[in-house]
PDB file of N, CA and C in Angstrom:
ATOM      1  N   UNK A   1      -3.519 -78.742 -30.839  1.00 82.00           N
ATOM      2  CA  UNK A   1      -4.099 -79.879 -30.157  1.00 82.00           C
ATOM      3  C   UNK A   1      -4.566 -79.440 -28.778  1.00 82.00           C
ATOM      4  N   UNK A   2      -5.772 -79.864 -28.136  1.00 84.00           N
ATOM      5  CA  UNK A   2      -6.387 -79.559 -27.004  1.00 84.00           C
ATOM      6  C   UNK A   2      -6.685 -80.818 -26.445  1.00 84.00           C
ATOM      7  N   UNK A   3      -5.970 -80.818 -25.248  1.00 91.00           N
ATOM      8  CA  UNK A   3      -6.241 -81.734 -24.369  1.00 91.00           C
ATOM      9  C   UNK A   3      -7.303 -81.556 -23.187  1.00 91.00           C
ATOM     10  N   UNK A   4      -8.480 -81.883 -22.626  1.00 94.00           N
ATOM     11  CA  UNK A   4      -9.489 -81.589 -21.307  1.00 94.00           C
ATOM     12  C   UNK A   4      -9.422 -83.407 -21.242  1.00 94.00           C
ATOM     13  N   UNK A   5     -10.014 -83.198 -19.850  1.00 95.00           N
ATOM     14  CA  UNK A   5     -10.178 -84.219 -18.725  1.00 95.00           C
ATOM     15  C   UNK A   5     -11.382 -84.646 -18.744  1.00 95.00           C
ATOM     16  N   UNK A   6     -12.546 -84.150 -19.201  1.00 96.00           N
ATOM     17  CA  UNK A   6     -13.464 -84.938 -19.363  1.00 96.00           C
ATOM     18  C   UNK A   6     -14.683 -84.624 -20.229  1.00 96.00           C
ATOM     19  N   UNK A   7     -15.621 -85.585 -20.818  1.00 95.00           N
ATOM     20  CA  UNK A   7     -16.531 -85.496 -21.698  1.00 95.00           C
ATOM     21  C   UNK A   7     -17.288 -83.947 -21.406  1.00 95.00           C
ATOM     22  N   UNK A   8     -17.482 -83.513 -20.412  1.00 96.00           N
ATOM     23  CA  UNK A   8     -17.896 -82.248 -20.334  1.00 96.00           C
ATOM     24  C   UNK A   8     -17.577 -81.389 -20.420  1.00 96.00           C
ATOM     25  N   UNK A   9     -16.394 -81.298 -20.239  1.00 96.00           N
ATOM     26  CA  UNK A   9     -15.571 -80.085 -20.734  1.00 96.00           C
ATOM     27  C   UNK A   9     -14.750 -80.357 -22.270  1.00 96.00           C
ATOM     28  N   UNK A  10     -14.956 -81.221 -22.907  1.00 96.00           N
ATOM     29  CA  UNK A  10     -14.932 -81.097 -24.336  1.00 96.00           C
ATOM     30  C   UNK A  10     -16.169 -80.705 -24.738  1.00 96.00           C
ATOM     31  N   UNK A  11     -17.404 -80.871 -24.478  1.00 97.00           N
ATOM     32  CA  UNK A  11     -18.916 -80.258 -24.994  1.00 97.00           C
ATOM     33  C   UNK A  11     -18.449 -79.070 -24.472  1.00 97.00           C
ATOM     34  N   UNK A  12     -17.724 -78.427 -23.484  1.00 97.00           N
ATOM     35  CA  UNK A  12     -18.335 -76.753 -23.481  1.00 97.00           C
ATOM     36  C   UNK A  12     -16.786 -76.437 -24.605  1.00 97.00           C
ATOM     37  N   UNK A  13     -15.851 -76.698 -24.965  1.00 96.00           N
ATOM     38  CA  UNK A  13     -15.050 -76.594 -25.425  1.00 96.00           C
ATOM     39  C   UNK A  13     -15.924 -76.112 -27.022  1.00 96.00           C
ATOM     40  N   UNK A  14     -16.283 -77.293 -27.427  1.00 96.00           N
ATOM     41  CA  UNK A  14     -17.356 -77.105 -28.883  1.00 96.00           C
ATOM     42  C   UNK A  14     -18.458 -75.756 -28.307  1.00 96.00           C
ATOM     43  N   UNK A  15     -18.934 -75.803 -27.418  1.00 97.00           N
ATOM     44  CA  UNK A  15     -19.489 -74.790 -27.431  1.00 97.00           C
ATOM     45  C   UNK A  15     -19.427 -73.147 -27.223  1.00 97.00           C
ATOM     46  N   UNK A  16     -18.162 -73.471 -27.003  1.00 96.00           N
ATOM     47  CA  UNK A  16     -17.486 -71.661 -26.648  1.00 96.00           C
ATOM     48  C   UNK A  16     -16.392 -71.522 -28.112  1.00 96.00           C
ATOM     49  N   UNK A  17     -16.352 -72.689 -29.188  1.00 95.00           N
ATOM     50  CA  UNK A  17     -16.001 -72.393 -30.489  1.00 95.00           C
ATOM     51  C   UNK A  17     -14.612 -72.926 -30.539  1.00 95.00           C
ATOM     52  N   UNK A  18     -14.605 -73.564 -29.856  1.00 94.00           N
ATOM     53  CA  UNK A  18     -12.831 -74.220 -29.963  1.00 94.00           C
ATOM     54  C   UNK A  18     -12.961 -75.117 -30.855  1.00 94.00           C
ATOM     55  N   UNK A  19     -13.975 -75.410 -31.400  1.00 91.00           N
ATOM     56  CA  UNK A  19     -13.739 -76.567 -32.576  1.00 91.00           C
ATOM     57  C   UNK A  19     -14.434 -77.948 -32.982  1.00 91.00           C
ATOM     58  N   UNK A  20     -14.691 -78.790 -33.449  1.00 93.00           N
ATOM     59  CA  UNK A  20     -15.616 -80.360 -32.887  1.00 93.00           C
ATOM     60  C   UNK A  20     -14.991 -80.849 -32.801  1.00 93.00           C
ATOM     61  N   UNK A  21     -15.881 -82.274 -32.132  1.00 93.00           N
ATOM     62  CA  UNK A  21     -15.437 -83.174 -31.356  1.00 93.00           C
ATOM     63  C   UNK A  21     -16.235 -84.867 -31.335  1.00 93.00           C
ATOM     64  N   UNK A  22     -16.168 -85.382 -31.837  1.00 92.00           N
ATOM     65  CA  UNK A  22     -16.746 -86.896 -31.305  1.00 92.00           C
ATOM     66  C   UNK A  22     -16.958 -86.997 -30.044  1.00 92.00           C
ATOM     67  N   UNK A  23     -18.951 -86.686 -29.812  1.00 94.00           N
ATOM     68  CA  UNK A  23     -18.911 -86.958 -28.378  1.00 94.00           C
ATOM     69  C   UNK A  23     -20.367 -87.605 -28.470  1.00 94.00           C
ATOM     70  N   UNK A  24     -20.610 -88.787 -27.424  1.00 92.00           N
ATOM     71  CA  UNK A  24     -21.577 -89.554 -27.068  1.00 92.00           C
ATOM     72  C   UNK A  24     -22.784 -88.122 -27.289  1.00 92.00           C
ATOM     73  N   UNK A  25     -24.105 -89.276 -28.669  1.00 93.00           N
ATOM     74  CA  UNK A  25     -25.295 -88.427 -28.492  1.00 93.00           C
ATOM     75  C   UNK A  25     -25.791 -88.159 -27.181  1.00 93.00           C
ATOM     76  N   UNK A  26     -25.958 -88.564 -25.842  1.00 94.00           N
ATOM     77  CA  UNK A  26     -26.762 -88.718 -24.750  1.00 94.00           C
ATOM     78  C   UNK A  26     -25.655 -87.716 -23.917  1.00 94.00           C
ATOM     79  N   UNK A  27     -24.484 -87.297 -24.486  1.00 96.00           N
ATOM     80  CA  UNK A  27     -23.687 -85.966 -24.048  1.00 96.00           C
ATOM     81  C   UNK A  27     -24.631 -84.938 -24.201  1.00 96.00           C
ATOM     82  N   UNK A  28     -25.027 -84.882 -25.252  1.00 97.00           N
ATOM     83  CA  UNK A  28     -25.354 -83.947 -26.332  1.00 97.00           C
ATOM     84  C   UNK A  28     -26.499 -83.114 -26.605  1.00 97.00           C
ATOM     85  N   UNK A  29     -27.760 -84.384 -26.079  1.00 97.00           N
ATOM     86  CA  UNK A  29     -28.889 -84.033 -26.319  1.00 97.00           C
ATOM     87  C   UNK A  29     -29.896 -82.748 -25.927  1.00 97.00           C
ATOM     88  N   UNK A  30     -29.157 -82.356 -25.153  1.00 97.00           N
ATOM     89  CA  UNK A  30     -29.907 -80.719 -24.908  1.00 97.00           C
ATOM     90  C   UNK A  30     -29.280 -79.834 -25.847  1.00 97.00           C
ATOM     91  N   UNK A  31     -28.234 -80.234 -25.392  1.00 98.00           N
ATOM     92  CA  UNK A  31     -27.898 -79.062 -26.785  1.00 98.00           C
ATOM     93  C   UNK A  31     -28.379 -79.212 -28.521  1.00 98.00           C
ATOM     94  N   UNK A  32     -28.133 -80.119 -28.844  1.00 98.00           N
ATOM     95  CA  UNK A  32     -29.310 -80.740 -29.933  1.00 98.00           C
ATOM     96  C   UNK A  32     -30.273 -80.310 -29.882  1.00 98.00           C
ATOM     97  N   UNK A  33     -31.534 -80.056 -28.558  1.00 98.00           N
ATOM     98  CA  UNK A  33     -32.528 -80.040 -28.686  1.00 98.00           C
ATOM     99  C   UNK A  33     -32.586 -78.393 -29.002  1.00 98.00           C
ATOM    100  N   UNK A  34     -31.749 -77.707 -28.276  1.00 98.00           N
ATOM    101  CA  UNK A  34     -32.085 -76.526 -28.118  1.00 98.00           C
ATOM    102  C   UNK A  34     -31.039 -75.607 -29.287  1.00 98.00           C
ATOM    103  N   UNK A  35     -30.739 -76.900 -30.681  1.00 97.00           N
ATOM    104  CA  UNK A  35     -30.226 -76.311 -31.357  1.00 97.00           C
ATOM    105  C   UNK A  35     -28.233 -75.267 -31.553  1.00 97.00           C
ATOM    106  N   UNK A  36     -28.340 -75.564 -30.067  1.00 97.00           N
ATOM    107  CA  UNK A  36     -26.888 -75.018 -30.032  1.00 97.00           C
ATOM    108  C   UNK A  36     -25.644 -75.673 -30.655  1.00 97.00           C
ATOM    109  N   UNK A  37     -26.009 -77.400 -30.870  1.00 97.00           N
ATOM    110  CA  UNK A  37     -24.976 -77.873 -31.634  1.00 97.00           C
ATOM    111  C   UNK A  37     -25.591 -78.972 -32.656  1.00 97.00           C
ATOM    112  N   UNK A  38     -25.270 -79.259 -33.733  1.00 96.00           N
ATOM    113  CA  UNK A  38     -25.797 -80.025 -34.355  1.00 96.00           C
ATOM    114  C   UNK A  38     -24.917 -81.347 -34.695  1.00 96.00           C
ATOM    115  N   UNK A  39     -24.998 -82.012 -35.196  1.00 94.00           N
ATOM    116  CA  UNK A  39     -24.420 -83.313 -35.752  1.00 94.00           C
ATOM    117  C   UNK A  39     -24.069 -83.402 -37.297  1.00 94.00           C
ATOM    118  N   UNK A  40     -22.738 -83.313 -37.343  1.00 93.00           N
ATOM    119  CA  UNK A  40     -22.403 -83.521 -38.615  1.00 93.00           C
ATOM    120  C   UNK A  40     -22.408 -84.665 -39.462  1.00 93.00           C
ATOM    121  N   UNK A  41     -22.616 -85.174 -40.369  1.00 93.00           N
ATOM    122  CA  UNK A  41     -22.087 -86.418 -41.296  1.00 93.00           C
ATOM    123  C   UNK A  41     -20.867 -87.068 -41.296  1.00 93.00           C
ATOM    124  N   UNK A  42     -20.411 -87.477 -40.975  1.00 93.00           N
ATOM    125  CA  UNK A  42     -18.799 -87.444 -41.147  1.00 93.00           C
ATOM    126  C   UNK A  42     -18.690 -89.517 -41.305  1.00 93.00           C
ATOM    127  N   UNK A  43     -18.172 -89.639 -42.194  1.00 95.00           N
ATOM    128  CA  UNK A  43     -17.030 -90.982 -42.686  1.00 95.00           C
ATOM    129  C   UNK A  43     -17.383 -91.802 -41.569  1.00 95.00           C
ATOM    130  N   UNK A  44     -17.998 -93.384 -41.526  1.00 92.00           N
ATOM    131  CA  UNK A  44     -17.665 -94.131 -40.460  1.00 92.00           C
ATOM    132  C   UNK A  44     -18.109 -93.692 -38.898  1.00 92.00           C
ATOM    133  N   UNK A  45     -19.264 -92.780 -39.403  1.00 90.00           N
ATOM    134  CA  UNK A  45     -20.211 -92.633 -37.945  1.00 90.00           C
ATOM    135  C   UNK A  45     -21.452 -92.951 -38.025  1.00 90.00           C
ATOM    136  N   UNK A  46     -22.090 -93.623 -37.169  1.00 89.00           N
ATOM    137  CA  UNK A  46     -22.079 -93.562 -36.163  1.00 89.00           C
ATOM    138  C   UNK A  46     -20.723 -94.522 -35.520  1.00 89.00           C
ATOM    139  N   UNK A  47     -19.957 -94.019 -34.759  1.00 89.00           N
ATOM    140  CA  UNK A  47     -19.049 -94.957 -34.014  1.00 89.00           C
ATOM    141  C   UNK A  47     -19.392 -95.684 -32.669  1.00 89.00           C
ATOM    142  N   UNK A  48     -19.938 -97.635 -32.845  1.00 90.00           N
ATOM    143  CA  UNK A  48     -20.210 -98.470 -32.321  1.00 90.00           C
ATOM    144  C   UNK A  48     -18.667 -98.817 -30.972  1.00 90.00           C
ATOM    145  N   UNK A  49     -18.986 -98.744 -30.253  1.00 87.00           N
ATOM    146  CA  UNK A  49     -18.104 -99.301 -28.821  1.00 87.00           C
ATOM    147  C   UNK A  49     -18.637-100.195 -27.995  1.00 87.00           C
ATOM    148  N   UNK A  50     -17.601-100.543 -27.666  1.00 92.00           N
ATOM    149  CA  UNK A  50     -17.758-101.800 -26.780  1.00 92.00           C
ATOM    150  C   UNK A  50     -17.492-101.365 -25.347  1.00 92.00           C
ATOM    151  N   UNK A  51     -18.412-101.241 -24.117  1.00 88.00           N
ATOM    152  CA  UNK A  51     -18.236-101.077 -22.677  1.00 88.00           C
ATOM    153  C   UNK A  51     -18.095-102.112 -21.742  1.00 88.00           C
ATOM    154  N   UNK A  52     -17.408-101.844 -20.749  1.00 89.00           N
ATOM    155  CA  UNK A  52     -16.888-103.021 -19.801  1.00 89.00           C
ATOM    156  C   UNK A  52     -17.110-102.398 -18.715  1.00 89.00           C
ATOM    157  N   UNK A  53     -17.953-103.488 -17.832  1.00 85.00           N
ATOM    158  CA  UNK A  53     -18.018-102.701 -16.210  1.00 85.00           C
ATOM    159  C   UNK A  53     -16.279-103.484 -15.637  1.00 85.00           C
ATOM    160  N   UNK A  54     -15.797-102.112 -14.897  1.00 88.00           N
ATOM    161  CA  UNK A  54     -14.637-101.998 -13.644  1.00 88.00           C
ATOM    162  C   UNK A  54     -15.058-102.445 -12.469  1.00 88.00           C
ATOM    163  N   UNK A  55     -14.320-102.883 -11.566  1.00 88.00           N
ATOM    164  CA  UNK A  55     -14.684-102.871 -10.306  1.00 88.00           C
ATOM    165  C   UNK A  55     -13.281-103.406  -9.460  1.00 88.00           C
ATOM    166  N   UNK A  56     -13.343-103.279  -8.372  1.00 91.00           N
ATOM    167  CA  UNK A  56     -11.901-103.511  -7.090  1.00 91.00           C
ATOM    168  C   UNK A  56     -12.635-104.747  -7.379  1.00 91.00           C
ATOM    169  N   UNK A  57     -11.507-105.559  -7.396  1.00 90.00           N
ATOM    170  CA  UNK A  57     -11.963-106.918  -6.717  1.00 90.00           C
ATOM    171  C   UNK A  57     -11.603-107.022  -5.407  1.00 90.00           C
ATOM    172  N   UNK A  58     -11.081-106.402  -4.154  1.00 95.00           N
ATOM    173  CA  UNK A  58     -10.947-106.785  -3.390  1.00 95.00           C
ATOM    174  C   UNK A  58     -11.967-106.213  -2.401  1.00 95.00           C
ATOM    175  N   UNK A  59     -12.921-105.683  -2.931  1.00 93.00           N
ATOM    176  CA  UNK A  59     -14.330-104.760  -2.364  1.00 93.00           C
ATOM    177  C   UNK A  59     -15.272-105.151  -2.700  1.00 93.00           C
ATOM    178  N   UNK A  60     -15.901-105.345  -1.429  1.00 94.00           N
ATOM    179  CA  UNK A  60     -17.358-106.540  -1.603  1.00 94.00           C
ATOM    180  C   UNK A  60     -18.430-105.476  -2.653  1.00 94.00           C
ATOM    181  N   UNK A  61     -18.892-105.639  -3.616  1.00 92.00           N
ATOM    182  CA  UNK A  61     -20.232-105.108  -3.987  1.00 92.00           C
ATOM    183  C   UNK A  61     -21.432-104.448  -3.458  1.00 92.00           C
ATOM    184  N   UNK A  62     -22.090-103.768  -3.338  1.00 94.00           N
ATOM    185  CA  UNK A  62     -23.249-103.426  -2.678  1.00 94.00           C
ATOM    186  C   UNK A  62     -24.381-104.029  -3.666  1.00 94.00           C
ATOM    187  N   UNK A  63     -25.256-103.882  -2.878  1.00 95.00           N
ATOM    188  CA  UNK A  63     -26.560-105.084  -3.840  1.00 95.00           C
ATOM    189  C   UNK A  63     -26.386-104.387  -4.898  1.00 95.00           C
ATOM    190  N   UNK A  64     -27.073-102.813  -5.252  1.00 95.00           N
ATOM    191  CA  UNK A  64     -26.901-102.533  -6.256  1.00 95.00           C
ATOM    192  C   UNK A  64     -26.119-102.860  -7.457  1.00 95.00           C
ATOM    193  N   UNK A  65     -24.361-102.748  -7.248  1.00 91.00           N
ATOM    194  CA  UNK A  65     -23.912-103.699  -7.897  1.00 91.00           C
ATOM    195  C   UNK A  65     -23.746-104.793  -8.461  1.00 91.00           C
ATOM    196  N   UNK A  66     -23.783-105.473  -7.038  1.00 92.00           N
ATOM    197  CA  UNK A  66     -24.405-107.434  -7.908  1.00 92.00           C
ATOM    198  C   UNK A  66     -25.320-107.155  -8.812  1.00 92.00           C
ATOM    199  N   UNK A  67     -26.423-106.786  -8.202  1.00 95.00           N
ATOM    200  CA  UNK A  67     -27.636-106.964  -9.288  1.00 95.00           C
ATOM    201  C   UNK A  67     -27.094-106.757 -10.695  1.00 95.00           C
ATOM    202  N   UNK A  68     -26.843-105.418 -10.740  1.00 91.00           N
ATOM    203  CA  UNK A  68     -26.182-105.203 -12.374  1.00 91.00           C
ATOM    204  C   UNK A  68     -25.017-106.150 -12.496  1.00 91.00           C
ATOM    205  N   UNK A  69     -24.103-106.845 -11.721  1.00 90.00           N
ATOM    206  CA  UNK A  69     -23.247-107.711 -12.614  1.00 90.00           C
ATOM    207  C   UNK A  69     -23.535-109.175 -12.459  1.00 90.00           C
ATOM    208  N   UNK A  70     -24.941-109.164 -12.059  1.00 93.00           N
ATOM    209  CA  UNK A  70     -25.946-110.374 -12.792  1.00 93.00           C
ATOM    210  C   UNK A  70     -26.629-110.609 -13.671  1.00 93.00           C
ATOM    211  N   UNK A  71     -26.702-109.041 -14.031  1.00 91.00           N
ATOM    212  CA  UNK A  71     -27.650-109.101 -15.566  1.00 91.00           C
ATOM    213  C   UNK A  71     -27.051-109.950 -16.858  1.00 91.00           C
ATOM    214  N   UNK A  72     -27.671-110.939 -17.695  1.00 87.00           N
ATOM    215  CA  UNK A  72     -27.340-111.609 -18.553  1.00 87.00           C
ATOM    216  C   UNK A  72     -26.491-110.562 -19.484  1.00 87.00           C
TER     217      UNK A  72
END
């Protein structure tokens, strides 16, 4: 079992041969493009998720923010 800290260092993990991995296409896509890793078939993929924006509530927003947590 291999544990890393983040989506990028599981892509170089697959890519120095440690093994695959379920990782977001838009991880991926250069390497895809440029052929270094491909996409397998596998049971119950594509895998659909559900995202939630975080935020402090006790920290005012910057516009940027509002704006996006006004979007419908």
């Amino acid at each position: 079992r291999l544990v890393v800290g983040s989506t990028e260092a599981l892509r170089r993990c697959v890519l120095y041969g440690a093994g695959v991995a379920f990782l977001s296409r838009s991880v991926i896509e250069e390497d895809l493009r440029t052929e270094k890793m491909r996409i397998i078939p596998w049971p119950g993929t594509p895998v659909h998720r559900s995202l939630f924006v975080a935020r402090l509530e006790r920290v005012t927003p910057s516009s940027a923010v509002a704006a996006l947590l006004a979007l419908p």
